[in-house]
Short mmCIF file of C-alpha atoms in Angstrom, two decimals:
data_model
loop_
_atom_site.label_atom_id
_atom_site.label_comp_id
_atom_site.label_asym_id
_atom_site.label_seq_id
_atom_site.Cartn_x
_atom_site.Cartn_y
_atom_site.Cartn_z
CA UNK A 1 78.39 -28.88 123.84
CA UNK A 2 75.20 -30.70 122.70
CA UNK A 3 71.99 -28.59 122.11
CA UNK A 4 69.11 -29.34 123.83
CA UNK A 5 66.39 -32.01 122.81
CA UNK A 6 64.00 -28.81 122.20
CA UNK A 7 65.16 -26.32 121.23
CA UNK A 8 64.51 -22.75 120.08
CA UNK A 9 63.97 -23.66 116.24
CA UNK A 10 61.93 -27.25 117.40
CA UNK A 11 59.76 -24.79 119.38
CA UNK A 12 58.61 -22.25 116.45
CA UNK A 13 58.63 -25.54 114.22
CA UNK A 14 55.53 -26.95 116.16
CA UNK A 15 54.07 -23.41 116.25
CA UNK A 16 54.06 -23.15 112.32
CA UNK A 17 52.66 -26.73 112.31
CA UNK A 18 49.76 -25.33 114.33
CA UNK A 19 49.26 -22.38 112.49
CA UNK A 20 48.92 -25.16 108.91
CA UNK A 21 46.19 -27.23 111.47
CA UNK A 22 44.05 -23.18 112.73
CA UNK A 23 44.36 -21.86 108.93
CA UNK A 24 43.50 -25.12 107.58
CA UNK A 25 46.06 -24.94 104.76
CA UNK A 26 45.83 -27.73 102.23
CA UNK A 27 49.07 -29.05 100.53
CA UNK A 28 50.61 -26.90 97.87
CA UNK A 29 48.89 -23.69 99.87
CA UNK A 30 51.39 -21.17 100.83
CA UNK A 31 52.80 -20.20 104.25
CA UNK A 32 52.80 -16.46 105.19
CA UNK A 33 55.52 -14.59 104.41
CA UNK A 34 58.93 -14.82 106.52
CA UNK A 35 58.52 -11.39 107.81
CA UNK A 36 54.45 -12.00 108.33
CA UNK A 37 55.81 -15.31 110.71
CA UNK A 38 58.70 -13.41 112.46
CA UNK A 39 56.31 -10.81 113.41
CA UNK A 40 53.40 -13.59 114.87
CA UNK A 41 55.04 -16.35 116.27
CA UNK A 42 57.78 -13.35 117.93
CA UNK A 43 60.51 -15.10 116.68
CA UNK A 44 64.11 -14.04 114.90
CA UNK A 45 63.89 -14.29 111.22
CA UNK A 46 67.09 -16.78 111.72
CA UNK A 47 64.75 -19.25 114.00
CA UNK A 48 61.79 -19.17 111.48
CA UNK A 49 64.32 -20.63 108.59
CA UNK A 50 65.97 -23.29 110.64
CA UNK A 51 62.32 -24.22 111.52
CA UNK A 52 61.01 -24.31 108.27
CA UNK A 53 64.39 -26.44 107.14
CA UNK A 54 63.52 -28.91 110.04
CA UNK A 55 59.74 -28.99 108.42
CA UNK A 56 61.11 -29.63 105.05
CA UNK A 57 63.01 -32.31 106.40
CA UNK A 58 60.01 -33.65 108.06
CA UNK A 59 58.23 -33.33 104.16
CA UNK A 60 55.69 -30.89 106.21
CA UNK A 61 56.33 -27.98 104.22
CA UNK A 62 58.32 -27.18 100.65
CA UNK A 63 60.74 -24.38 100.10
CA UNK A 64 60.96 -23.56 96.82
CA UNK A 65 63.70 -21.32 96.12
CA UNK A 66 63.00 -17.35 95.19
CA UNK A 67 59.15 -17.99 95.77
CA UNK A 68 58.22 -18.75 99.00
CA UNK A 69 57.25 -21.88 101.42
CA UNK A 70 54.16 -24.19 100.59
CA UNK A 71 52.62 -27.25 102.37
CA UNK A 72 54.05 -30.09 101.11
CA UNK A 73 52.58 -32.54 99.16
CA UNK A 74 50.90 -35.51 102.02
CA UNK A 75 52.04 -33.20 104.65
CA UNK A 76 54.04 -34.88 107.31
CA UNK A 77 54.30 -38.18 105.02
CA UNK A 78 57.99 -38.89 105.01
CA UNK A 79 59.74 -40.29 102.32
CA UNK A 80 60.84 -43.55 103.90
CA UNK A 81 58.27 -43.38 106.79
CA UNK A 82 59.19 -47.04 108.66
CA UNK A 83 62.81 -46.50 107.99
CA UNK A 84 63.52 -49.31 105.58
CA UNK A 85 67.26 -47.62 104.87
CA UNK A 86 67.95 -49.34 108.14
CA UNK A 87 67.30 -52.59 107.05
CA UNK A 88 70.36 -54.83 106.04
CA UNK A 89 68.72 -57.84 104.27
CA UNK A 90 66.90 -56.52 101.45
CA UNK A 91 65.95 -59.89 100.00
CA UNK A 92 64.14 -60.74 103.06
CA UNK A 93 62.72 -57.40 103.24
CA UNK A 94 61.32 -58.06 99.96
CA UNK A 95 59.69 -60.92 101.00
CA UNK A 96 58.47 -59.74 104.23
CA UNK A 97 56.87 -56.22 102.24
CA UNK A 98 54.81 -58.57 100.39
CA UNK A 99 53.80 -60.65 103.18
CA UNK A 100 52.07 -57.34 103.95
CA UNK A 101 50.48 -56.42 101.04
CA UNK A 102 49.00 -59.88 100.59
CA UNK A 103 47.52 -58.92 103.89
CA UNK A 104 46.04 -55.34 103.01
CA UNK A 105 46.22 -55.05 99.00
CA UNK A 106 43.22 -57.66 97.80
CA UNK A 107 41.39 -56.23 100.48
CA UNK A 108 42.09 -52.82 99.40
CA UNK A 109 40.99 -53.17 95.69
CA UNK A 110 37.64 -54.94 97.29
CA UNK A 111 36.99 -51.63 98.55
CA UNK A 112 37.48 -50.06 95.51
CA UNK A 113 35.44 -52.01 93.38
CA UNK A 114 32.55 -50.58 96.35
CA UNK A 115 33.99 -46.76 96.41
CA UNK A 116 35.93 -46.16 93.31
CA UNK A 117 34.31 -42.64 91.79
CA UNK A 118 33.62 -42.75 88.36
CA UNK A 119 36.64 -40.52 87.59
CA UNK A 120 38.33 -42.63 89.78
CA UNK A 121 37.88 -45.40 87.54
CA UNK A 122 38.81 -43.27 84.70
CA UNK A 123 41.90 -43.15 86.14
CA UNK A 124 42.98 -46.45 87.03
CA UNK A 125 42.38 -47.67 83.36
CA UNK A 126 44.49 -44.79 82.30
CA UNK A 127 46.81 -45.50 84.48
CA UNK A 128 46.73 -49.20 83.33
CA UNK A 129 47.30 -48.11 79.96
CA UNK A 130 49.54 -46.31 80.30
CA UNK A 131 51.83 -48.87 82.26
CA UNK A 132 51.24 -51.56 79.41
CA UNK A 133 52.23 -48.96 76.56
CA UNK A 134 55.69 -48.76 78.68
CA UNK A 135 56.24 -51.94 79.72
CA UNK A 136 55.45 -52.77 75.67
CA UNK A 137 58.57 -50.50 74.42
CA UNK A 138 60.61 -52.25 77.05
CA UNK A 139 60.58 -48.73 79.00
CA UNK A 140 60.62 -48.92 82.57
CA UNK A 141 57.01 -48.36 83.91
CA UNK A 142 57.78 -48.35 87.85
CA UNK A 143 56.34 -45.06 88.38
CA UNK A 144 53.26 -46.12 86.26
CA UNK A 145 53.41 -48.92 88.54
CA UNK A 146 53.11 -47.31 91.47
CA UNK A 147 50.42 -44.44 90.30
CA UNK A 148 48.54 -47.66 89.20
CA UNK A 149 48.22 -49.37 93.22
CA UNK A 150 48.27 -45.66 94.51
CA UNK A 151 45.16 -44.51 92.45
CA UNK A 152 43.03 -47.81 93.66
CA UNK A 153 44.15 -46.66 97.43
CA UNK A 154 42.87 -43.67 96.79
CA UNK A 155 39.55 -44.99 95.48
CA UNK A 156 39.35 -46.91 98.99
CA UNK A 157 37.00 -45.10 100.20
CA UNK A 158 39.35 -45.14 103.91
CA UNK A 159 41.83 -41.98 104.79
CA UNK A 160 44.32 -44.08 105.69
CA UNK A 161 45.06 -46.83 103.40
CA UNK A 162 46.62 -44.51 100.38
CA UNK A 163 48.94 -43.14 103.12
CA UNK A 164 49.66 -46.91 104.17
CA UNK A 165 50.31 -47.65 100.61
CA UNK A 166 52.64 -44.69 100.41
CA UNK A 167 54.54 -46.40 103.13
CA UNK A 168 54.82 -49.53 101.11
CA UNK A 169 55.80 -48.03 97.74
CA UNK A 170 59.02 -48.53 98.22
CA UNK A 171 58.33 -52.57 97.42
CA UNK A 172 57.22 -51.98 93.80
CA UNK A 173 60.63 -50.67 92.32
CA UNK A 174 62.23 -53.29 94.66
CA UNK A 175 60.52 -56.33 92.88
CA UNK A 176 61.04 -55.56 89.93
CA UNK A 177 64.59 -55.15 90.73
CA UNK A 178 64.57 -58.06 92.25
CA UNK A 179 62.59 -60.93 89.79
CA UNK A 180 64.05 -58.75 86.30
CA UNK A 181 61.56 -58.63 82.85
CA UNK A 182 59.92 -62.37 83.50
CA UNK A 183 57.45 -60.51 85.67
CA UNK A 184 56.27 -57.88 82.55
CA UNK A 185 53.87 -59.96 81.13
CA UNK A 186 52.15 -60.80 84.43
CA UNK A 187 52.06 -58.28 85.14
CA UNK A 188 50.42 -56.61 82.38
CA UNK A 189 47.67 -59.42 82.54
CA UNK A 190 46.57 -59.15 86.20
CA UNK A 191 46.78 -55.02 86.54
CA UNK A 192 44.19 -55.33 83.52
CA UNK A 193 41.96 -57.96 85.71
CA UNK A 194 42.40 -55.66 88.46
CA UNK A 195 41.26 -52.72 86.63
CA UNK A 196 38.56 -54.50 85.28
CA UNK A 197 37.03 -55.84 87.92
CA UNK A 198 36.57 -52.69 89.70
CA UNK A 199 35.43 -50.77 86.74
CA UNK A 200 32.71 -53.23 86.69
CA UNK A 201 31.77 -53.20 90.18
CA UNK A 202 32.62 -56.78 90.75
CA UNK A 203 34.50 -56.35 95.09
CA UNK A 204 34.72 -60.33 95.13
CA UNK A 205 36.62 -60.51 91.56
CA UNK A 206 38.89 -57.22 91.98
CA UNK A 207 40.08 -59.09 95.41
CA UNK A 208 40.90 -61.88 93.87
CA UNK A 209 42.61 -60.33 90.40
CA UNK A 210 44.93 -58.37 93.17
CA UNK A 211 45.57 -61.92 95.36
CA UNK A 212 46.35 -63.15 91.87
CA UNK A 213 48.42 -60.54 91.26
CA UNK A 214 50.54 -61.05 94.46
CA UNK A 215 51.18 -65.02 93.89
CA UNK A 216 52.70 -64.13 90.43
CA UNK A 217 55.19 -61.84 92.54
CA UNK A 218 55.73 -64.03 94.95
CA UNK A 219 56.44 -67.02 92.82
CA UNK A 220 58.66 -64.72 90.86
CA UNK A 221 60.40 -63.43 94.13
CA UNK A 222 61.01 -67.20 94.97
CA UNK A 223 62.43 -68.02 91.44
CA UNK A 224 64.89 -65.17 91.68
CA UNK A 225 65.65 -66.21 94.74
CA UNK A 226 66.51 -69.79 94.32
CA UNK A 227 68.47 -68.94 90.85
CA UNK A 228 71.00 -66.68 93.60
CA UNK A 229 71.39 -69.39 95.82
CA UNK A 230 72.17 -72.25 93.02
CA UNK B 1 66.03 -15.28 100.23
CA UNK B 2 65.12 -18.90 100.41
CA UNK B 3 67.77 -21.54 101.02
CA UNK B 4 68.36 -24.52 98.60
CA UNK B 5 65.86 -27.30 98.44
CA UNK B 6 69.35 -29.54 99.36
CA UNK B 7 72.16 -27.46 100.99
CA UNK B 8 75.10 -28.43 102.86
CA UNK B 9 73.64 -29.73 105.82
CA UNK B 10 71.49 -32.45 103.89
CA UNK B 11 74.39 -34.02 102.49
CA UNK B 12 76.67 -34.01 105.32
CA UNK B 13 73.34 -35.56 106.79
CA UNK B 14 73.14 -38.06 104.11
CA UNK B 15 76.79 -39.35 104.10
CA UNK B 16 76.07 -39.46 108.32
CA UNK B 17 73.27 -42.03 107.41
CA UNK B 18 75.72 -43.61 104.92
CA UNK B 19 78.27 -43.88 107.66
CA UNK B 20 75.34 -45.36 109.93
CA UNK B 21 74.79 -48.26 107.42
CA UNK B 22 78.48 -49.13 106.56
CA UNK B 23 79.33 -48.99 110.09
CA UNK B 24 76.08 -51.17 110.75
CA UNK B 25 75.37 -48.93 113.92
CA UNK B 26 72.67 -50.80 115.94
CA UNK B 27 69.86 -48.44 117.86
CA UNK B 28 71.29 -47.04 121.10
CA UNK B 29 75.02 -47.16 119.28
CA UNK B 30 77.11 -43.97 119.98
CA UNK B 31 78.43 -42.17 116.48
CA UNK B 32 81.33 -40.68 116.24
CA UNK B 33 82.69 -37.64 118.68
CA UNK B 34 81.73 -34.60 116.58
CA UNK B 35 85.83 -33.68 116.02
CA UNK B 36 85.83 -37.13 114.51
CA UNK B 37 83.30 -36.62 111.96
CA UNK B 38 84.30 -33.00 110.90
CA UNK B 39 87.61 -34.81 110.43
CA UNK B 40 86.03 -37.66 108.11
CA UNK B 41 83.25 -35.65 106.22
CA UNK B 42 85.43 -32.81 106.06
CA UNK B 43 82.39 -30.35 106.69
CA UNK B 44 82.50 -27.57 109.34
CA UNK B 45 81.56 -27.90 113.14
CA UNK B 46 78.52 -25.56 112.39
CA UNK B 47 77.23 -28.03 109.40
CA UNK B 48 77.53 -31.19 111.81
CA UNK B 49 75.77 -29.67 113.72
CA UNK B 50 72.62 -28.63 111.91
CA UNK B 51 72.51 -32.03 110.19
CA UNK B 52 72.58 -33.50 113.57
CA UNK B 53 69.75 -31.35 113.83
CA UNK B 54 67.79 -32.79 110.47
CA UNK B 55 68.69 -36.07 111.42
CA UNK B 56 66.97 -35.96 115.05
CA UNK B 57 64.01 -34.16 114.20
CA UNK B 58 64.11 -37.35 111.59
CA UNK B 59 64.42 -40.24 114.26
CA UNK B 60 66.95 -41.10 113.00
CA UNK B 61 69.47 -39.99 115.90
CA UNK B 62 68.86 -38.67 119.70
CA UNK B 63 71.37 -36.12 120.65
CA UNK B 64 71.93 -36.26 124.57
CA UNK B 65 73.03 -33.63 126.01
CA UNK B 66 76.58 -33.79 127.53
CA UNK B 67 76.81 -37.08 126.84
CA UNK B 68 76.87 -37.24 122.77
CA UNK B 69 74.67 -38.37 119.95
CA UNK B 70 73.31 -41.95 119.76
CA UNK B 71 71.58 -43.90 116.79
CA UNK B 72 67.76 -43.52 117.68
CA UNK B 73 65.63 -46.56 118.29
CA UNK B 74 63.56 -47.57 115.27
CA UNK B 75 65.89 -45.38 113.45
CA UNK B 76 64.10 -43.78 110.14
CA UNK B 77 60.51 -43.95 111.93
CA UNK B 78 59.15 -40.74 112.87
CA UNK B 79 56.41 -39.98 115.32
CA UNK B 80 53.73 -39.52 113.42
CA UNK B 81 55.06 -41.22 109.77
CA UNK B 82 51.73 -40.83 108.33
CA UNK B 83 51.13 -37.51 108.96
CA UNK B 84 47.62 -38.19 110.97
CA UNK B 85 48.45 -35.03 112.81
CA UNK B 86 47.13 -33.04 109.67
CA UNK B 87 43.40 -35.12 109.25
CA UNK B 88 40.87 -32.74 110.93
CA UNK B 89 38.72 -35.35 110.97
CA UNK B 90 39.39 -37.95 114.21
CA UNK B 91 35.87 -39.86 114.46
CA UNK B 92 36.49 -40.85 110.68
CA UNK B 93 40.54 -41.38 111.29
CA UNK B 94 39.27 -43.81 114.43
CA UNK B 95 36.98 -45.76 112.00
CA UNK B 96 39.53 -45.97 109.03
CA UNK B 97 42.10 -46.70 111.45
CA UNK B 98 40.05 -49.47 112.98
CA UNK B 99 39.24 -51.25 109.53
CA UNK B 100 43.00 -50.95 108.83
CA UNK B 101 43.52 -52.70 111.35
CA UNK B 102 40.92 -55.82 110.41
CA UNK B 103 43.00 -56.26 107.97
CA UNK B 104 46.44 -56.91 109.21
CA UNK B 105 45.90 -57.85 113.03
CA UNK B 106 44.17 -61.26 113.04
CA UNK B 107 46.63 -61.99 110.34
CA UNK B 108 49.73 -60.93 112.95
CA UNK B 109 48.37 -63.06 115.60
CA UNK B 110 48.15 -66.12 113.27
CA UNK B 111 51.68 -65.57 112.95
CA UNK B 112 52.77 -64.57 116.15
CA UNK B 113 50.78 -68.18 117.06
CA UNK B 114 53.68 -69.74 114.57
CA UNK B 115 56.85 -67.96 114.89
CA UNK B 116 57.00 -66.20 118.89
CA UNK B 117 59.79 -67.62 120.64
CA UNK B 118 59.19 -68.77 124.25
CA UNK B 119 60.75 -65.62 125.67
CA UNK B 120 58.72 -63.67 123.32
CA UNK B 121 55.56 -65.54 124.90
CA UNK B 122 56.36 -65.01 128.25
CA UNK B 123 56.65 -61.45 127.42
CA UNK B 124 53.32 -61.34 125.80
CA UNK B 125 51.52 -63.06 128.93
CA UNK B 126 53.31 -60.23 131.02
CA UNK B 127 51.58 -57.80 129.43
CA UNK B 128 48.18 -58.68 129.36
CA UNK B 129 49.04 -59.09 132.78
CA UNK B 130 50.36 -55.58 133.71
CA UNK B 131 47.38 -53.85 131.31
CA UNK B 132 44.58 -56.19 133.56
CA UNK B 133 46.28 -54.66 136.55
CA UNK B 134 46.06 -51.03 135.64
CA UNK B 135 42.50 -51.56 134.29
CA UNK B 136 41.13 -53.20 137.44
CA UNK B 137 42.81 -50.69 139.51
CA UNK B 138 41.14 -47.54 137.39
CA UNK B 139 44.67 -46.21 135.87
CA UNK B 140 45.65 -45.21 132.47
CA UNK B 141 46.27 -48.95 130.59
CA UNK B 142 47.38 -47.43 127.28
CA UNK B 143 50.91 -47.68 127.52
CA UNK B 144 50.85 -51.35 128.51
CA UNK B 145 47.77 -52.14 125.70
CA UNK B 146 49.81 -50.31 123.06
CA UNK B 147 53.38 -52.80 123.97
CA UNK B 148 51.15 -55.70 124.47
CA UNK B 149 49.99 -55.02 120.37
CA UNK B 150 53.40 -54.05 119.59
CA UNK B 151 54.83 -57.21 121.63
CA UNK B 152 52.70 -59.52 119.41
CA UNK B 153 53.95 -57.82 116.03
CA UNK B 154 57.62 -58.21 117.06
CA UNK B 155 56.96 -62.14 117.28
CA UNK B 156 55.32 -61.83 114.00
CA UNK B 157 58.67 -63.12 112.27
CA UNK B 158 58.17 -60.35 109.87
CA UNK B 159 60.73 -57.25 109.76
CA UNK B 160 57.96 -54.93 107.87
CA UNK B 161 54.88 -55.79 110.42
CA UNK B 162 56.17 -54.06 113.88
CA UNK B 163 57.23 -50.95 112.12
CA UNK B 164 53.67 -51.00 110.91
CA UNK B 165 51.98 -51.16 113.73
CA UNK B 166 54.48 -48.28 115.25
CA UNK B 167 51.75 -46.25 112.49
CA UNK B 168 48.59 -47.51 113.64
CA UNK B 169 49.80 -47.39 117.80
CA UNK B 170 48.02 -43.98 117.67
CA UNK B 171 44.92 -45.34 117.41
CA UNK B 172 44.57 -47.46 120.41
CA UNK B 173 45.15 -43.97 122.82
CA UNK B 174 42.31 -42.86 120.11
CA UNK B 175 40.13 -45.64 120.83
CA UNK B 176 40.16 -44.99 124.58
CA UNK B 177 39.41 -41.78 124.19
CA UNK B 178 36.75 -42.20 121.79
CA UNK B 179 34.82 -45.16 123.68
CA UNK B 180 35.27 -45.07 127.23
CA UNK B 181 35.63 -47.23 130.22
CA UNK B 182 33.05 -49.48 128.63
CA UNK B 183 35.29 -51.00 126.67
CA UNK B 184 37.96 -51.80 129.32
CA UNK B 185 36.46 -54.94 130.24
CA UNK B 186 36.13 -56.78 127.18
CA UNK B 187 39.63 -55.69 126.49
CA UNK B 188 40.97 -57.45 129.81
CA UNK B 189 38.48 -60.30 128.39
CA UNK B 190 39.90 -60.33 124.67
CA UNK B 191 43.61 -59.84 125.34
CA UNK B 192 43.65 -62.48 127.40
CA UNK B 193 41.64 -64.74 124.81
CA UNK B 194 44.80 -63.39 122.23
CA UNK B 195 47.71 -64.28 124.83
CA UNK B 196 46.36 -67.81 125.62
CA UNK B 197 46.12 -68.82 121.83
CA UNK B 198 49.51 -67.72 121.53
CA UNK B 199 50.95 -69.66 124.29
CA UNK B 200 49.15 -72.90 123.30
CA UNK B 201 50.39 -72.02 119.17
CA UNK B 202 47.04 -72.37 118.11
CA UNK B 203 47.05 -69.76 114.69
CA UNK B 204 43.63 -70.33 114.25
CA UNK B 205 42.41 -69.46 117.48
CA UNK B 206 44.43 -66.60 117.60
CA UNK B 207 43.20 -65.24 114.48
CA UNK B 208 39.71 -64.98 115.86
CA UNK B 209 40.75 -63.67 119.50
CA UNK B 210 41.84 -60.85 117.67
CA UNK B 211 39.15 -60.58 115.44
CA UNK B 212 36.50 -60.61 118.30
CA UNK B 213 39.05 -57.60 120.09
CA UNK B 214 38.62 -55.56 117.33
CA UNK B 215 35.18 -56.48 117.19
CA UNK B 216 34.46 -54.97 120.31
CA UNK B 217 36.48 -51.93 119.62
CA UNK B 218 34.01 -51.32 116.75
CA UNK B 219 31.00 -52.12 118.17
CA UNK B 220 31.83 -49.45 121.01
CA UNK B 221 32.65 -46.53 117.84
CA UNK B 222 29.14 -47.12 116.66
CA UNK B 223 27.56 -47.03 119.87
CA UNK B 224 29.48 -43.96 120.67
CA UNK B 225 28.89 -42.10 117.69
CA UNK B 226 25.40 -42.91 117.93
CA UNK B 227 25.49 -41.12 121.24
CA UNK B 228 27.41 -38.47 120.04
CA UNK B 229 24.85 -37.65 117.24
CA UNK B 230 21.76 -38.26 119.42
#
């Protein structure tokens, strides 16, 4: 027979999640011990694991084998949050994921160029740096990639855009899967604009170094795209 | 002591999403009778089971009682995918929200304008409808304000766009809550403004229907912050 919707384990999941929200535990804290939560929440010790297993799967907390259970890292963030595994087409998901940052990206690194800290600026010209040095030695620089957009979310000033961008992450590794190395040296050229124009303050230039910065991909996208059909 | 980061149960879950995909399992599609898939994962009834379990509290499948487990609708997207549960702060979350939402939902109505098929606009105009109704009347117009956004982003043309605004829908409950019956009139006002531009395929025009809608919403934060802090 089929369990219930909510069950048991569901039930002490969303008490744990409250306990995070009362205690105000920050990502990375740690959870009281097993025995601590069997004794509050008056639950078996078996019903406290499968509820913590159902809040890892949820990325809400992080078991970490022989040392305990911490909040995760963007608690309750999940690792492909609009389900994008589900979609078939991935060339036209491609397409359509930029479609949306063209929307939200030139605005976002406007905002930065008002917010940015000045660590935060630090940052994204390390982070710029350190993508070119990769991208250089023909290394793959994805991840740089990524920490590059991420950091100017961050520097947004607004709570939710770095989580939106989180959401959207998935579309860097895809491009350059998708166009191959012609993209590199654009690449290279328009993160530096970027970077520049919001370590110098400029909103009006960093939003248009990131629009830039989108048409190359697009225009790539569409080249890639055409060379599969022919 | 702690389980494995990845333990049985997570991989049987994984090749179940596998099976999903190669099957090409549509939302509402029944899976497999549980015998079945011990059979073909060769994993034990117990480890079905609790990745059954993972998956659900994923989206990613509804297990009915008595009746068997089904692929969930917007499979992948969980409740909450960003995780707003966990910002203490709401009044700031409503205002980042809000300018979020400047930035993509004009843009969605422009292209709702160009690509919503007549069904899709008949549907639209139903809704605005249905949320006047329950707003004249004095009952609880969320529901039908949160599908009449969601309607428009489905006629968007883009696959990445209603999944998106599946995020943000917590926001417009959020709004209420934060502004008021003030605002319900200019929403009847606005949302009809959006609708007509749509049905007439005017991009333009429904671009700034939206804009003015959110517009409104923000003009009612300010004025009830204001409040708040007087």
């Amino acid at each position: 027979m089929a369990r219930a919707d909510s069950g048991l384990p569901e039930q002490i999941a969303d008490k744990i999640i409250q306990l995070i929200l009362d205690e105000h535990l920050e990502q990375g804290d740690r959870l009281p011990k097993e025995a601590v939560l069997v004794e509050r929440l008056g639950a078996g010790r078996s019903t406290v694991r499968e509820a913590m297993k159902l809040l890892q799967s949820r990325n809400i907390v992080r078991i970490k084998q022989g040392s305990g259970t911490y909040v995760a890292s963007n608690p309750g963030v999940a690792d492909d949050p609009l389900g994008f595994t589900f979609i078939d087409d991935k060339q036209r998901l491609a397409r359509d994921l930029l479609e949306v940052r063209f929307m939200i990206e030139p605005q976002i690194a406007r905002m930065a160029a008002e917010h940015a800290t000045n660590d935060q600026v630090v940052y994204i010209k390390e982070l710029c740096d350190e993508s070119e040095r990769l991208a250089e030695a023909g290394e793959d620089y994805s991840a740089a990639d990524t920490a590059f957009h991420n950091a100017i979310a961050e520097s947004s000033g607004n709570l939710v855009v770095p989580r939106l961008m989180g959401v959207l992450k998935a579309s860097v590794p895809l491009f350059i899967d998708v166009t191959g190395k012609k993209l590199v040296e654009e690449t290279i050229r328009t993160h530096r604009d970027v970077a520049d124009a919001i370590a110098s303050r400029n909103p009006t230039a960093a939003h248009d170094a990131m629009y830039l910065h989108l048409v190359y991909n697009r225009n790539m996208i569409a080249e890639s795209t055409q060379e599969q059909s022919e």
